[in-house]
Amino acid sequence: MQNLRSGPRGWLYAAAALGASLSAAACIPVRLQAPDEPIEINLNVNIRQEVIVRLEGEARDLLQDNPDLF
Amino acid sequence: MSVSFKLPRLRMIAAGFAVATSIAIAAPALAQADNVLASARASGIVGEQADGFVGVVAGATASADVRARVEQLNIRRRAAYTERATQRGVTVNEMAAAVACEIFAGRIAVGEKYRGEDNQWRQRTASAAVVMPSFCPPA
């Protein structure tokens, strides 16, 4: 087996080893646990257009049936 | 015999007259409430909101009477929304938003102020049409 320290590819192995150790040192620990707080989804803005379309007739009826409210 | 036959009918007529009278007395009071809010709406003190309710315009000076009427109006609106929403199996917010789309599309007069989806108050002018909320279907 070729000697890893010498030869034309020696510096390549050395650079790879250096790079691996550097990236390992710069690794940010990965948290594999789920977050404590539940994911909060704000639905105030997320009213779907399809629902509104289906309610169009109902909305118009409501407006006509309650003229004193609008 | 004839007296006992006529009395129940008289009672019904009297009851109907009493009901009609009470409605006639109450009607002007309701009409006055509309006038106070109508003038507040026209002068930019209150306005329609994208959530289907009426609000006091930011920075406007609204009397306690106007604020109370706005609150009462919104309570009654919420009751109407809830009733219909329950019938259709949707949330109250969705029913209110659908009504808001109808209001924004045709019931905001020129000169009136309205609160859009971004919670900002704007005024409808002759050159500035009402900005529709994004959840409203295209006209």
CSV table of C-alpha atoms in Angstrom, one decimal:
chain,number,residue,atom,x,y,z
A,1,MET,CA,0.0,0.0,0.0
A,2,GLN,CA,1.3,3.4,-0.9
A,3,ASN,CA,2.6,5.4,2.0
A,4,LEU,CA,0.0,8.0,2.8
A,5,ARG,CA,2.4,10.6,4.0
A,6,SER,CA,4.6,10.8,1.0
A,7,GLY,CA,4.1,10.8,-2.7
A,8,PRO,CA,2.1,13.0,-5.1
A,9,ARG,CA,-1.1,12.5,-3.2
A,10,GLY,CA,0.3,13.0,0.2
A,11,TRP,CA,-0.6,16.6,0.4
A,12,LEU,CA,-4.1,15.8,-0.7
A,13,TYR,CA,-4.7,13.4,2.1
A,14,ALA,CA,-3.2,15.9,4.6
A,15,ALA,CA,-5.5,18.6,3.3
A,16,ALA,CA,-8.5,16.3,3.5
A,17,ALA,CA,-7.6,15.4,7.1
A,18,LEU,CA,-7.1,19.0,8.0
A,19,GLY,CA,-10.4,20.0,6.4
A,20,ALA,CA,-12.3,17.2,8.2
A,21,SER,CA,-10.9,18.2,11.6
A,22,LEU,CA,-11.7,21.9,11.0
A,23,SER,CA,-15.2,21.2,10.0
A,24,ALA,CA,-15.7,18.9,12.9
A,25,ALA,CA,-14.5,21.6,15.3
A,26,ALA,CA,-16.9,24.1,13.7
A,27,CYS,CA,-19.8,21.8,13.9
A,28,ILE,CA,-22.8,23.2,15.7
A,29,PRO,CA,-24.3,20.5,17.9
A,30,VAL,CA,-27.6,19.3,16.3
A,31,ARG,CA,-30.6,19.1,18.6
A,32,LEU,CA,-32.5,15.9,17.8
A,33,GLN,CA,-35.3,16.5,20.3
A,34,ALA,CA,-38.6,18.1,19.4
A,35,PRO,CA,-39.0,21.7,20.6
A,36,ASP,CA,-40.8,22.2,23.9
A,37,GLU,CA,-43.4,24.6,22.7
A,38,PRO,CA,-46.0,23.4,20.2
A,39,ILE,CA,-45.7,25.0,16.8
A,40,GLU,CA,-48.1,27.9,16.7
A,41,ILE,CA,-49.9,28.6,13.4
A,42,ASN,CA,-51.7,31.9,13.2
A,43,LEU,CA,-54.8,31.3,11.2
A,44,ASN,CA,-56.1,34.9,11.4
A,45,VAL,CA,-54.8,35.7,7.9
A,46,ASN,CA,-55.2,32.3,6.5
A,47,ILE,CA,-58.9,32.3,5.7
A,48,ARG,CA,-59.2,30.3,2.6
A,49,GLN,CA,-60.8,31.9,-0.4
A,50,GLU,CA,-62.7,28.8,-1.2
A,51,VAL,CA,-64.6,29.0,2.0
A,52,ILE,CA,-65.4,32.6,1.3
A,53,VAL,CA,-66.7,31.8,-2.1
A,54,ARG,CA,-69.0,29.1,-0.8
A,55,LEU,CA,-70.4,31.6,1.8
A,56,GLU,CA,-71.1,34.4,-0.7
A,57,GLY,CA,-74.8,33.6,-1.0
A,58,GLU,CA,-75.1,33.2,2.7
A,59,ALA,CA,-73.4,36.5,3.3
A,60,ARG,CA,-75.7,38.3,1.0
A,61,ASP,CA,-78.8,36.7,2.6
A,62,LEU,CA,-77.4,37.8,6.0
A,63,LEU,CA,-77.0,41.4,4.8
A,64,GLN,CA,-80.5,41.5,3.4
A,65,ASP,CA,-82.1,39.9,6.5
A,66,ASN,CA,-80.4,42.3,8.9
A,67,PRO,CA,-80.6,45.7,7.4
A,68,ASP,CA,-80.4,47.4,10.8
A,69,LEU,CA,-77.0,45.8,11.4
A,70,PHE,CA,-75.3,47.0,8.2
B,1,MET,CA,-122.8,31.8,25.7
B,2,SER,CA,-122.2,34.3,23.0
B,3,VAL,CA,-120.1,36.5,25.4
B,4,SER,CA,-117.7,33.6,26.3
B,5,PHE,CA,-117.3,33.0,22.6
B,6,LYS,CA,-116.4,36.5,21.7
B,7,LEU,CA,-114.0,37.2,24.7
B,8,PRO,CA,-111.1,35.0,23.5
B,9,ARG,CA,-111.2,36.7,20.1
B,10,LEU,CA,-111.3,40.1,21.8
B,11,ARG,CA,-108.3,39.1,23.9
B,12,MET,CA,-106.4,38.1,20.7
B,13,ILE,CA,-107.2,41.4,19.1
B,14,ALA,CA,-106.2,43.3,22.2
B,15,ALA,CA,-102.9,41.4,22.4
B,16,GLY,CA,-102.2,42.0,18.8
B,17,PHE,CA,-102.8,45.7,19.3
B,18,ALA,CA,-100.5,45.8,22.2
B,19,VAL,CA,-97.7,44.1,20.3
B,20,ALA,CA,-98.1,46.4,17.4
B,21,THR,CA,-98.1,49.5,19.7
B,22,SER,CA,-94.9,48.3,21.4
B,23,ILE,CA,-93.2,47.8,18.1
B,24,ALA,CA,-94.3,51.2,16.9
B,25,ILE,CA,-92.8,52.7,20.1
B,26,ALA,CA,-89.6,50.8,19.8
B,27,ALA,CA,-89.1,51.5,16.1
B,28,PRO,CA,-88.2,55.2,16.4
B,29,ALA,CA,-85.6,54.3,19.0
B,30,LEU,CA,-84.0,51.9,16.6
B,31,ALA,CA,-84.1,54.5,13.9
B,32,GLN,CA,-82.3,57.0,16.1
B,33,ALA,CA,-79.5,54.5,16.8
B,34,ASP,CA,-79.0,54.2,13.1
B,35,ASN,CA,-78.9,57.9,12.7
B,36,VAL,CA,-76.2,58.4,15.3
B,37,LEU,CA,-74.0,55.7,13.9
B,38,ALA,CA,-74.8,56.8,10.3
B,39,SER,CA,-73.6,60.3,11.0
B,40,ALA,CA,-70.5,58.9,12.8
B,41,ARG,CA,-69.8,56.7,9.8
B,42,ALA,CA,-70.2,59.6,7.3
B,43,SER,CA,-67.9,61.9,9.3
B,44,GLY,CA,-65.1,59.2,9.5
B,45,ILE,CA,-65.4,58.5,13.2
B,46,VAL,CA,-66.4,54.9,12.7
B,47,GLY,CA,-65.9,52.5,9.8
B,48,GLU,CA,-66.2,49.0,8.6
B,49,GLN,CA,-63.4,46.5,9.2
B,50,ALA,CA,-62.1,43.6,7.2
B,51,ASP,CA,-63.1,41.3,10.1
B,52,GLY,CA,-66.8,42.0,9.5
B,53,PHE,CA,-67.3,44.4,12.4
B,54,VAL,CA,-67.4,48.1,12.9
B,55,GLY,CA,-64.7,50.0,14.7
B,56,VAL,CA,-63.7,53.4,15.9
B,57,VAL,CA,-61.2,55.0,13.5
B,58,ALA,CA,-57.7,55.3,15.0
B,59,GLY,CA,-57.2,58.8,16.2
B,60,ALA,CA,-60.9,59.8,15.9
B,61,THR,CA,-62.7,61.2,18.9
B,62,ALA,CA,-65.8,59.1,19.5
B,63,SER,CA,-68.3,59.9,22.2
B,64,ALA,CA,-69.2,57.4,24.8
B,65,ASP,CA,-72.6,57.1,23.2
B,66,VAL,CA,-71.0,56.2,19.8
B,67,ARG,CA,-68.7,53.7,21.3
B,68,ALA,CA,-71.5,52.0,23.2
B,69,ARG,CA,-73.6,51.8,20.0
B,70,VAL,CA,-70.6,50.4,18.1
B,71,GLU,CA,-70.2,47.7,20.8
B,72,GLN,CA,-73.9,46.9,20.7
B,73,LEU,CA,-73.9,46.7,17.0
B,74,ASN,CA,-70.9,44.3,16.9
B,75,ILE,CA,-72.5,42.1,19.5
B,76,ARG,CA,-75.6,41.8,17.4
B,77,ARG,CA,-73.5,41.2,14.3
B,78,ARG,CA,-71.5,38.5,16.0
B,79,ALA,CA,-74.8,36.8,17.0
B,80,ALA,CA,-76.0,36.8,13.4
B,81,TYR,CA,-72.6,35.5,12.2
B,82,THR,CA,-72.6,32.7,14.8
B,83,GLU,CA,-76.1,31.6,13.9
B,84,ARG,CA,-75.3,31.3,10.2
B,85,ALA,CA,-71.9,29.9,10.7
B,86,THR,CA,-73.4,27.1,12.8
B,87,GLN,CA,-75.9,26.3,10.1
B,88,ARG,CA,-73.2,26.1,7.4
B,89,GLY,CA,-70.6,24.4,9.5
B,90,VAL,CA,-68.0,27.1,9.3
B,91,THR,CA,-66.2,29.2,11.9
B,92,VAL,CA,-67.6,32.5,13.0
B,93,ASN,CA,-64.5,34.2,11.6
B,94,GLU,CA,-65.1,32.7,8.2
B,95,MET,CA,-68.7,33.8,8.1
B,96,ALA,CA,-67.7,37.3,9.3
B,97,ALA,CA,-65.0,37.5,6.6
B,98,ALA,CA,-67.5,36.5,3.9
B,99,VAL,CA,-69.8,39.3,5.0
B,100,ALA,CA,-66.9,41.7,5.2
B,101,CYS,CA,-66.1,40.9,1.5
B,102,GLU,CA,-69.7,41.8,0.6
B,103,ILE,CA,-69.5,45.0,2.7
B,104,PHE,CA,-66.2,46.0,1.2
B,105,ALA,CA,-67.4,45.3,-2.3
B,106,GLY,CA,-70.4,47.6,-2.2
B,107,ARG,CA,-71.3,49.1,1.1
B,108,ILE,CA,-68.5,51.6,1.8
B,109,ALA,CA,-69.5,55.0,0.4
B,110,VAL,CA,-67.1,57.5,-0.9
B,111,GLY,CA,-65.6,59.5,1.9
B,112,GLU,CA,-66.0,56.7,4.5
B,113,LYS,CA,-63.1,55.2,6.2
B,114,TYR,CA,-62.5,51.4,6.5
B,115,ARG,CA,-59.9,49.2,8.1
B,116,GLY,CA,-58.2,46.8,5.8
B,117,GLU,CA,-56.7,43.4,6.2
B,118,ASP,CA,-53.5,45.0,7.4
B,119,ASN,CA,-55.4,46.8,10.2
B,120,GLN,CA,-54.7,50.1,8.6
B,121,TRP,CA,-57.5,52.7,8.2
B,122,ARG,CA,-58.0,54.1,4.8
B,123,GLN,CA,-60.5,56.4,3.2
B,124,ARG,CA,-62.4,55.6,0.1
B,125,THR,CA,-62.2,58.6,-2.2
B,126,ALA,CA,-63.4,59.2,-5.7
B,127,SER,CA,-60.0,58.3,-7.0
B,128,ALA,CA,-59.1,55.6,-4.5
B,129,ALA,CA,-61.3,52.5,-4.6
B,130,VAL,CA,-61.7,50.2,-1.6
B,131,VAL,CA,-58.7,47.9,-1.2
B,132,MET,CA,-60.1,44.4,-1.0
B,133,PRO,CA,-58.8,41.9,1.5
B,134,SER,CA,-56.8,39.1,0.0
B,135,PHE,CA,-59.2,36.4,1.2
B,136,CYS,CA,-62.0,37.9,-0.8
B,137,PRO,CA,-62.7,36.1,-4.1
B,138,PRO,CA,-62.1,38.3,-7.2
B,139,ALA,CA,-65.1,40.2,-8.4
